[in-house]
PDB file of C-alpha atoms in Angstrom:
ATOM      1  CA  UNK A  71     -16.270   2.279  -7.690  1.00 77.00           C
ATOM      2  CA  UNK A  72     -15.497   5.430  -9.549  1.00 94.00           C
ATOM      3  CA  UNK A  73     -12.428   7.589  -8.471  1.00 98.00           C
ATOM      4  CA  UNK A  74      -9.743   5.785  -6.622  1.00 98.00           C
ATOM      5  CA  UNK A  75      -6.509   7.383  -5.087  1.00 98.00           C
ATOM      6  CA  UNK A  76      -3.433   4.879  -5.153  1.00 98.00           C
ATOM      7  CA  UNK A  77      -0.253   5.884  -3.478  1.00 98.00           C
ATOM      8  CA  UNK A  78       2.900   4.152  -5.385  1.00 96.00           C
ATOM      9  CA  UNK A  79       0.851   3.900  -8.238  1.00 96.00           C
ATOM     10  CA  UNK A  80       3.967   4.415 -10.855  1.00 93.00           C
ATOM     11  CA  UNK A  81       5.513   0.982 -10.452  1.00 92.00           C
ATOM     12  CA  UNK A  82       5.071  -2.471  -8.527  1.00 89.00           C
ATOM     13  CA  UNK A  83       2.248  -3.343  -7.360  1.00 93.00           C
ATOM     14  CA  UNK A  84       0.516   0.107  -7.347  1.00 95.00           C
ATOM     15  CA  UNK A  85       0.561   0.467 -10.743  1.00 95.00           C
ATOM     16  CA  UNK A  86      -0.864  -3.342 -11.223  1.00 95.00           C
ATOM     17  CA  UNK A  87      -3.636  -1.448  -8.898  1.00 97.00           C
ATOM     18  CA  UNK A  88      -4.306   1.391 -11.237  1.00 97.00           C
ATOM     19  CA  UNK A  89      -4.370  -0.857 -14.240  1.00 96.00           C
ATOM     20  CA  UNK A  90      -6.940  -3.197 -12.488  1.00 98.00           C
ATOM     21  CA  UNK A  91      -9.041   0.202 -11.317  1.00 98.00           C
ATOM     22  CA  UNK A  92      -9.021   1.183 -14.777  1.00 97.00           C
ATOM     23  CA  UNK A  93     -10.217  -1.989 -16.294  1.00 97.00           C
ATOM     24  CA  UNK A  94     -12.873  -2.490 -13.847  1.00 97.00           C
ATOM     25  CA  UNK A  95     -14.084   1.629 -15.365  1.00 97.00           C
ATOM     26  CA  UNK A  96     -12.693   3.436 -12.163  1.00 97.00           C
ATOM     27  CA  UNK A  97     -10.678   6.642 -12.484  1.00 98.00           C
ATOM     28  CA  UNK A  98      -7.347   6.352 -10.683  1.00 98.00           C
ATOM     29  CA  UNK A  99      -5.336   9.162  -9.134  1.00 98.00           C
ATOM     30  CA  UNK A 100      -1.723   8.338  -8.027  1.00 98.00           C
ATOM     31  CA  UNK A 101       0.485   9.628  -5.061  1.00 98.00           C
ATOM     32  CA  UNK A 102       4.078   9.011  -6.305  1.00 97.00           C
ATOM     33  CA  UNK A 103       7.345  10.531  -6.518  1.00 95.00           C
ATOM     34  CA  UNK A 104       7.509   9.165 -10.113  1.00 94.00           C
ATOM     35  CA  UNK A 105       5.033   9.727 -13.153  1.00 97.00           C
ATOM     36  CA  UNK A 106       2.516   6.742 -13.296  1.00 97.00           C
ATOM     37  CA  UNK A 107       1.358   5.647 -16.945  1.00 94.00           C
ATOM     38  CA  UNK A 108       0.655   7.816 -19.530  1.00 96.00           C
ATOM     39  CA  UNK A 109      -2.920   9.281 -18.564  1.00 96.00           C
ATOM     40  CA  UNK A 110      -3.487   8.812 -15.130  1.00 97.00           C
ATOM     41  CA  UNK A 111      -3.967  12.217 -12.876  1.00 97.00           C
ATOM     42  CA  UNK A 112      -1.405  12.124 -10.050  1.00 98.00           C
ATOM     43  CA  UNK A 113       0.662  14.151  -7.749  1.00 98.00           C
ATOM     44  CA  UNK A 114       4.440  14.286  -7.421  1.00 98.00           C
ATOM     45  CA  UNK A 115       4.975  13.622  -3.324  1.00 98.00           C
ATOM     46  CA  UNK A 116       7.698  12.396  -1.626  1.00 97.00           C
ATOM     47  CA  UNK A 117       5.342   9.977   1.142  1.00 97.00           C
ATOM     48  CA  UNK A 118       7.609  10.659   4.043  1.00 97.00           C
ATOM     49  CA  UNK A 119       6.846  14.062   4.451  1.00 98.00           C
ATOM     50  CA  UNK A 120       3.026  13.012   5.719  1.00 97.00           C
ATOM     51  CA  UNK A 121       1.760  16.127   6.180  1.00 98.00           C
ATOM     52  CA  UNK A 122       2.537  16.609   2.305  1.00 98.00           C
ATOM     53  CA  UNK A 123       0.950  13.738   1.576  1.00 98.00           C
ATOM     54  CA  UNK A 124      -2.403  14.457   3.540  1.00 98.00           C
ATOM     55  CA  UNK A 125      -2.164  17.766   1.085  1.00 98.00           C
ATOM     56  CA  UNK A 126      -1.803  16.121  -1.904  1.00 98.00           C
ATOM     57  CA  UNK A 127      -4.657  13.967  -0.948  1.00 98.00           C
ATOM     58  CA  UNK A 128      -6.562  16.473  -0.642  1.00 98.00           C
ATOM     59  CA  UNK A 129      -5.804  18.422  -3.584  1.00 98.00           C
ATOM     60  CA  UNK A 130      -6.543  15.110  -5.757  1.00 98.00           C
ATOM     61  CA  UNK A 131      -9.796  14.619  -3.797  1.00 98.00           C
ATOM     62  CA  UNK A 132     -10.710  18.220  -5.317  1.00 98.00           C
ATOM     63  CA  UNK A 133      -9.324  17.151  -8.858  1.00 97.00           C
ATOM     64  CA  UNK A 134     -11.573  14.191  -8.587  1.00 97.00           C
ATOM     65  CA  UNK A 135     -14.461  16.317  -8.193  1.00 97.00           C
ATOM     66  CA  UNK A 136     -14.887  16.708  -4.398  1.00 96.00           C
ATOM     67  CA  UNK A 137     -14.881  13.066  -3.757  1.00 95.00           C
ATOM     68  CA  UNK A 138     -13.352   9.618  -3.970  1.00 97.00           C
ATOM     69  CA  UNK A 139     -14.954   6.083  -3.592  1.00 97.00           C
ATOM     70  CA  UNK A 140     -11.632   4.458  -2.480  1.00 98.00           C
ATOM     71  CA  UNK A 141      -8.387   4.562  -1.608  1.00 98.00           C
ATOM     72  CA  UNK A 142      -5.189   2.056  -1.977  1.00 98.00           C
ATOM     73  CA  UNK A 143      -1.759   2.444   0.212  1.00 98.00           C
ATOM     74  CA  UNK A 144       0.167   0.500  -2.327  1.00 96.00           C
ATOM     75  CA  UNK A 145       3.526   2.293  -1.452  1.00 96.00           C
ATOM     76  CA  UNK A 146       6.505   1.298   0.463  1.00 93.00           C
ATOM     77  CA  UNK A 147       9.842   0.320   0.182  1.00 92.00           C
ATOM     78  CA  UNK A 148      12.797  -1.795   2.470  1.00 91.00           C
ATOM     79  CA  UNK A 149      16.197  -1.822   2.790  1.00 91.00           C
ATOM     80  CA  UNK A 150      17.535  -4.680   4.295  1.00 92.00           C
ATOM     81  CA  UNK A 151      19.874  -4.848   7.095  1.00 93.00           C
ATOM     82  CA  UNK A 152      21.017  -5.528  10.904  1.00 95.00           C
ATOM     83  CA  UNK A 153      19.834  -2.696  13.461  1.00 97.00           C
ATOM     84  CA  UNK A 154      22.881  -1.614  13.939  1.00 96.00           C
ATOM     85  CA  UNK A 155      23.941  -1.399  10.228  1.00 94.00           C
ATOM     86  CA  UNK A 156      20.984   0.751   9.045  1.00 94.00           C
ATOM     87  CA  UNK A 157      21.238   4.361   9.199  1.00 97.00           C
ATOM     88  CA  UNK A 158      18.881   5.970  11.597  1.00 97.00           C
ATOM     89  CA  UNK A 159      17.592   8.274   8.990  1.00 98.00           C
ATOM     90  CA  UNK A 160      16.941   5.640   6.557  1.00 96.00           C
ATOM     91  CA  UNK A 161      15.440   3.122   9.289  1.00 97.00           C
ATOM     92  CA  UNK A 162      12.936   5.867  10.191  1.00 98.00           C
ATOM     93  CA  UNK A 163      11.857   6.733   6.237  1.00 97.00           C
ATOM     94  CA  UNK A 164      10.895   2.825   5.853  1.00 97.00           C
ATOM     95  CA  UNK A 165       9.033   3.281   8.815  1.00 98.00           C
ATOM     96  CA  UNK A 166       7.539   6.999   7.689  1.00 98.00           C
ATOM     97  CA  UNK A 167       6.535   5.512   4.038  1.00 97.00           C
ATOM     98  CA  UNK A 168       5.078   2.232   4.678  1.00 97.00           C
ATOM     99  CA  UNK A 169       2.856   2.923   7.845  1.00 98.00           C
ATOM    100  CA  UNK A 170       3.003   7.211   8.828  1.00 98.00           C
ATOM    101  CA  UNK A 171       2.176   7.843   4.971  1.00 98.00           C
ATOM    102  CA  UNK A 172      -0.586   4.682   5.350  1.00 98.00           C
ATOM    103  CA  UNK A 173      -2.543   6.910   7.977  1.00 98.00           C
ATOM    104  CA  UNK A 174      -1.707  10.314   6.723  1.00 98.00           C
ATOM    105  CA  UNK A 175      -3.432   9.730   3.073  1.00 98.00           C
ATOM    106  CA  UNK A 176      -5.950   7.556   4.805  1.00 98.00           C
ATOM    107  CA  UNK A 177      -6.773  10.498   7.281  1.00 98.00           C
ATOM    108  CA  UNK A 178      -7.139  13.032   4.501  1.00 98.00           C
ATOM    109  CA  UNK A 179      -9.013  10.916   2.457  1.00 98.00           C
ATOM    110  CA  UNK A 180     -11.516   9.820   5.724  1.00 98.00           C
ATOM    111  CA  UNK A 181     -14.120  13.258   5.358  1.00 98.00           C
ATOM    112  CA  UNK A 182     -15.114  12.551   2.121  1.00 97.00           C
ATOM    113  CA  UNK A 183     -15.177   8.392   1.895  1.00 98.00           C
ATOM    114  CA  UNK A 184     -17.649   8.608   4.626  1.00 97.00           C
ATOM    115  CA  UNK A 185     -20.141  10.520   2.268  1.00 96.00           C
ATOM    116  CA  UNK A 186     -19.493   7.781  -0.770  1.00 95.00           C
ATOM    117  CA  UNK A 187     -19.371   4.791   1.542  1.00 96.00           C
ATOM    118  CA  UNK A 188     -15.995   4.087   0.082  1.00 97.00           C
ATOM    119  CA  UNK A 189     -13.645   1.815   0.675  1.00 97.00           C
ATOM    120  CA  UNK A 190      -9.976   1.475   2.160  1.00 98.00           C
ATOM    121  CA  UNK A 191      -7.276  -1.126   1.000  1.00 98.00           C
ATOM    122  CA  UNK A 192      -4.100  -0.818   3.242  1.00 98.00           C
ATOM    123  CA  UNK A 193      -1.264  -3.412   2.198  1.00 97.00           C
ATOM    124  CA  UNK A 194       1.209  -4.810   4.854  1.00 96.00           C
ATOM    125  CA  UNK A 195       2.563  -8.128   4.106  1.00 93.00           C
ATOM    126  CA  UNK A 196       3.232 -11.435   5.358  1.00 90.00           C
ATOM    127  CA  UNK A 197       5.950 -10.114   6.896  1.00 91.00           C
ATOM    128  CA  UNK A 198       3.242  -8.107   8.331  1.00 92.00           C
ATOM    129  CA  UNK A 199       2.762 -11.526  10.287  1.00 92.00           C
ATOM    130  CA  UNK A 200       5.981 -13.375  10.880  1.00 91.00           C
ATOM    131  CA  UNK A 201       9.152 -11.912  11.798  1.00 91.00           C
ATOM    132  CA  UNK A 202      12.632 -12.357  10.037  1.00 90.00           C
ATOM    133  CA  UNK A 203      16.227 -10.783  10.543  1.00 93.00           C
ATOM    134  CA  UNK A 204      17.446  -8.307   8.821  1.00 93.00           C
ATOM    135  CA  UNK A 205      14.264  -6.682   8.551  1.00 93.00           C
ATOM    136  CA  UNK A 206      13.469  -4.902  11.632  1.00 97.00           C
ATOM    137  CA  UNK A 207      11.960  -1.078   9.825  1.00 96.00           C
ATOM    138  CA  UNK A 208      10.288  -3.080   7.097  1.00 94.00           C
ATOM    139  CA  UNK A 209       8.024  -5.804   9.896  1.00 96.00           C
ATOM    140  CA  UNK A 210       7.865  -3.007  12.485  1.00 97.00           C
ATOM    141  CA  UNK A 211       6.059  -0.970   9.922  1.00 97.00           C
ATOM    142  CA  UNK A 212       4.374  -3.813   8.255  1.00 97.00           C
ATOM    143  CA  UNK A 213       2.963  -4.824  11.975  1.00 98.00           C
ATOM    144  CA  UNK A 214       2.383  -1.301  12.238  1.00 98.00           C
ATOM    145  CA  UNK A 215       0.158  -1.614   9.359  1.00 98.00           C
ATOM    146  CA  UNK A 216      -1.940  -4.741  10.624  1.00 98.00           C
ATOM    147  CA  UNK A 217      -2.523  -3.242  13.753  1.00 98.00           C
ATOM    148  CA  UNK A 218      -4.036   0.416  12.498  1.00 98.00           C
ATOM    149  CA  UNK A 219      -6.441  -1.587   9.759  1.00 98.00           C
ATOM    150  CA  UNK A 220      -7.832  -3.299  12.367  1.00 98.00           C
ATOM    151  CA  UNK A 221      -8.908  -0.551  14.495  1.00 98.00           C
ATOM    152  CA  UNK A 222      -9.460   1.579  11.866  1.00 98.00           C
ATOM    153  CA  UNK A 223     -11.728  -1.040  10.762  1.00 98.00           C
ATOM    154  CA  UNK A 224     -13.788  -1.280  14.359  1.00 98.00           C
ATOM    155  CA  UNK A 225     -13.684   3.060  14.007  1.00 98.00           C
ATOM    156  CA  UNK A 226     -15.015   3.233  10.681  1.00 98.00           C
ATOM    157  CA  UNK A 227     -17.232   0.141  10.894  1.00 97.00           C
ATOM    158  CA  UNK A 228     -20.873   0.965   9.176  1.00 96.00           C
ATOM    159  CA  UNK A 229     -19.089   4.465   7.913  1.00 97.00           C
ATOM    160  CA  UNK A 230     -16.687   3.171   5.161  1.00 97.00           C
ATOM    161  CA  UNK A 231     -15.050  -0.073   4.066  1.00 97.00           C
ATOM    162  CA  UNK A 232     -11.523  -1.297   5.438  1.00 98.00           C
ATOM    163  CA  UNK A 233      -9.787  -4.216   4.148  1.00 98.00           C
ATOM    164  CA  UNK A 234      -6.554  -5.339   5.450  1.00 98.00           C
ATOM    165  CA  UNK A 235      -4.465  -6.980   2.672  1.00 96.00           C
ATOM    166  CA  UNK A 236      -1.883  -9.151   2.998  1.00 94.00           C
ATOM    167  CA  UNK A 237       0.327 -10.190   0.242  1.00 92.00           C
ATOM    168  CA  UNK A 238       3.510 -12.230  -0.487  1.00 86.00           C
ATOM    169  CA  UNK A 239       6.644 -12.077  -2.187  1.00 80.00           C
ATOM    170  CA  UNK A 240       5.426 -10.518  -6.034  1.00 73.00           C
ATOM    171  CA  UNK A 241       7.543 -10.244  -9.295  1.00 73.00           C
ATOM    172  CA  UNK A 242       7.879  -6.614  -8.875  1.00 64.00           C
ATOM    173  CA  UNK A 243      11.203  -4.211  -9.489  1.00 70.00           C
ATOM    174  CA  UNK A 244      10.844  -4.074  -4.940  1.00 63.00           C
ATOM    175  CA  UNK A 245      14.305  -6.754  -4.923  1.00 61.00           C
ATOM    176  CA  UNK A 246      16.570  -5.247  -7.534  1.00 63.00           C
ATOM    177  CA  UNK A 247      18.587  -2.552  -5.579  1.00 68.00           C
ATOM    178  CA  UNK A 248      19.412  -5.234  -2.679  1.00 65.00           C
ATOM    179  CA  UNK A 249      22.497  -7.247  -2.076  1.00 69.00           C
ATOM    180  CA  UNK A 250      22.224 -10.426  -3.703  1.00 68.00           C
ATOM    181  CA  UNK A 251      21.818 -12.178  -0.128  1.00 62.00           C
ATOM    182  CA  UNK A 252      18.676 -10.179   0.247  1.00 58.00           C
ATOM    183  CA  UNK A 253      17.331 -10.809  -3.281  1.00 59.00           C
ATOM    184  CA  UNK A 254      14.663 -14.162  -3.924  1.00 62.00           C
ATOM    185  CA  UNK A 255      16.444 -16.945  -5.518  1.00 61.00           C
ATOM    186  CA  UNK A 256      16.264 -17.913  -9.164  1.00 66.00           C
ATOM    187  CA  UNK A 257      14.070 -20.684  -8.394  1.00 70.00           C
ATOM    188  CA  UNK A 258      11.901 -18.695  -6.042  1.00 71.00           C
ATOM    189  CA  UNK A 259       8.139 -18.696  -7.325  1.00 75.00           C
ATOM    190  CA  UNK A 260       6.888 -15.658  -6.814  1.00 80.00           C
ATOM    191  CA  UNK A 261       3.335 -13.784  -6.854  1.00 84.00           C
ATOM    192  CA  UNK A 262       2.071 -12.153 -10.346  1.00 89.00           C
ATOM    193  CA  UNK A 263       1.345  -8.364  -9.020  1.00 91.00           C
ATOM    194  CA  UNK A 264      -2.039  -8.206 -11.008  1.00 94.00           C
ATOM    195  CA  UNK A 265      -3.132 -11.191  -9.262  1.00 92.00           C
ATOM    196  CA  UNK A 266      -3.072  -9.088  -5.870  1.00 91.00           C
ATOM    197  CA  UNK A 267      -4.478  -6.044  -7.455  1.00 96.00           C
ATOM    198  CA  UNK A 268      -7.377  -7.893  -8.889  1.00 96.00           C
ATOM    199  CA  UNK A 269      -7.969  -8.604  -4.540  1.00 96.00           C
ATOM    200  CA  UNK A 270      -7.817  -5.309  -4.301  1.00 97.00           C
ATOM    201  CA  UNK A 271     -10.307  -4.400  -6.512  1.00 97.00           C
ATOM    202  CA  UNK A 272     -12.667  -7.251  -5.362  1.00 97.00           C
ATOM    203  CA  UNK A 273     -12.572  -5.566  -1.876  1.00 97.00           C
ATOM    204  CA  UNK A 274     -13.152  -2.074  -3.187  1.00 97.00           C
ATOM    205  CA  UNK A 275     -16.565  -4.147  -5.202  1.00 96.00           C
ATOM    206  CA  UNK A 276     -18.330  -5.070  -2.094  1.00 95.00           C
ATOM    207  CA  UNK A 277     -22.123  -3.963  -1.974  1.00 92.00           C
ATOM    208  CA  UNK A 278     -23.366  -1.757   0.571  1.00 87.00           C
ATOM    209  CA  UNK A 279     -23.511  -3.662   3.955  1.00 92.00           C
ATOM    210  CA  UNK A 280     -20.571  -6.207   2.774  1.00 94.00           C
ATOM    211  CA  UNK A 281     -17.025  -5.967   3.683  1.00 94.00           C
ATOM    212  CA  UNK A 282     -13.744  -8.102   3.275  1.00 97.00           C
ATOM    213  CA  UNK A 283     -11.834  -7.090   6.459  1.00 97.00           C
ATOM    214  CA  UNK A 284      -8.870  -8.862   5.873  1.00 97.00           C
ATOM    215  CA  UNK A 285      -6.979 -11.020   2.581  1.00 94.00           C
ATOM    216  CA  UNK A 286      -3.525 -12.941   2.129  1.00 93.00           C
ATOM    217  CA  UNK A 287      -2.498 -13.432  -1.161  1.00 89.00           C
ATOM    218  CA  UNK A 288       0.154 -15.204  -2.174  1.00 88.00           C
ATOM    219  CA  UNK A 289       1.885 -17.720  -4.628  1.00 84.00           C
ATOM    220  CA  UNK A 290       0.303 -20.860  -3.953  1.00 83.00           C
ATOM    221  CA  UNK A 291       3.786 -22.250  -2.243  1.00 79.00           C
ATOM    222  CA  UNK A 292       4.357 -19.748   0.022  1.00 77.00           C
ATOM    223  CA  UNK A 293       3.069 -20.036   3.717  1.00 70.00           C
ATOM    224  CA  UNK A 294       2.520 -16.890   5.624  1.00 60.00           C
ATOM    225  CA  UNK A 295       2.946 -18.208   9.163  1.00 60.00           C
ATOM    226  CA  UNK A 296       5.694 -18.519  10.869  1.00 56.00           C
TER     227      UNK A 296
END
């Protein structure tokens, strides 16, 4: 694992992603509308425009020297709500960010991780796998998610590396702009952030022939069924 490109990588658990790339001696390149930390090459994109985000994919792939050996969708973003209280426009960017962006930096990044043998780390969620109110953008585009790993998985099977993580709720900054009904409780236990991105990087490790197709990872309380 050498070059990695990480969209979100500036906060959450994209940037717990590029500090775990960078500690394992990888080179991490961010997709993000805000600056990542202090050293890491990235791109200023706004992830709901996807065809700017296959270009800026691109035009990291080139700063990376031609090639990249993997690449993380660790962006995305919710705002909770009914249906009928969510603006259309906002209901569709949850939906553009967290899976259109998924396959448009994925797509870009396809060409060249077939060459390396790299590897692919998409994140949904567990509400990726059970339904709850209130959240209709954020599990339709979390579903979304499961359902394009896995056949991009059977596509690129033998070609490049596709891992399908899942992860739970994780002390990130992803609560604080919700209403306080929508925000976990102060005795909820949630997921350290590094914890997931070390998964990540464990996927991105496999050896030649070896792939981990799919992970949940979550605080040790949490169930991710329904």
């Amino acid at each position: 694992m050498d070059a990695v490109i990480v969209t979100g990588g500036s906060s959450g658990l994209g940037a717990a992603v590029v500090d775990a790339v960078i500690k394992a001696g990888g080179r991490p390149y961010v997709i993000d509308r805000q600056a990542p930390k202090e050293g890491v090459d990235w791109i200023e994109c706004d992830l709901a425009d996807t065809r700017a985000a296959e270009q800026a994919t691109r035009d990291l792939i080139a700063r990376a020297g031609g090639t990249v050996d993997g690449v993380v969708t660790a962006a995305g973003m919710d705002v909770p709500g009914t249906l009928e209280e969510i603006p259309g426009e906002v209901w569709d960017r949850i939906v553009a960010v967290d899976l259109l962006a998924t396959a448009a930096v994925i797509r870009a990044a396809v060409p060249t991780l077939k060459r390396t043998h790299g590897g692919v780390v998409t994140i949904s969620s567990t509400l990726g796998i059970k339904a709850v109110s209130d959240a209709t953008a954020y599990c339709a585009a979390k579903f979304g998610v499961v359902g394009f790993t896995r056949a991009l998985a059977a596509e690129l099977a033998g070609q490049v590396g596709v891992t399908l993580l899942i992860p739970g709720g994780m002390r990130t900054k992803f609560f604080d702009d919700r209403d306080a009904k929508y925000k976990p409780g102060p005795d909820a236990i949630l997921n350290d952030p590094a914890n997931v991105a070390a998964a990540v990087v464990f996927a991105l490790s496999q050896p030649a022939g070896c792939a981990v197709r799919e992970l949940v990872v979550a605080a040790e309380t949490e169930s991710s069924y329904p």
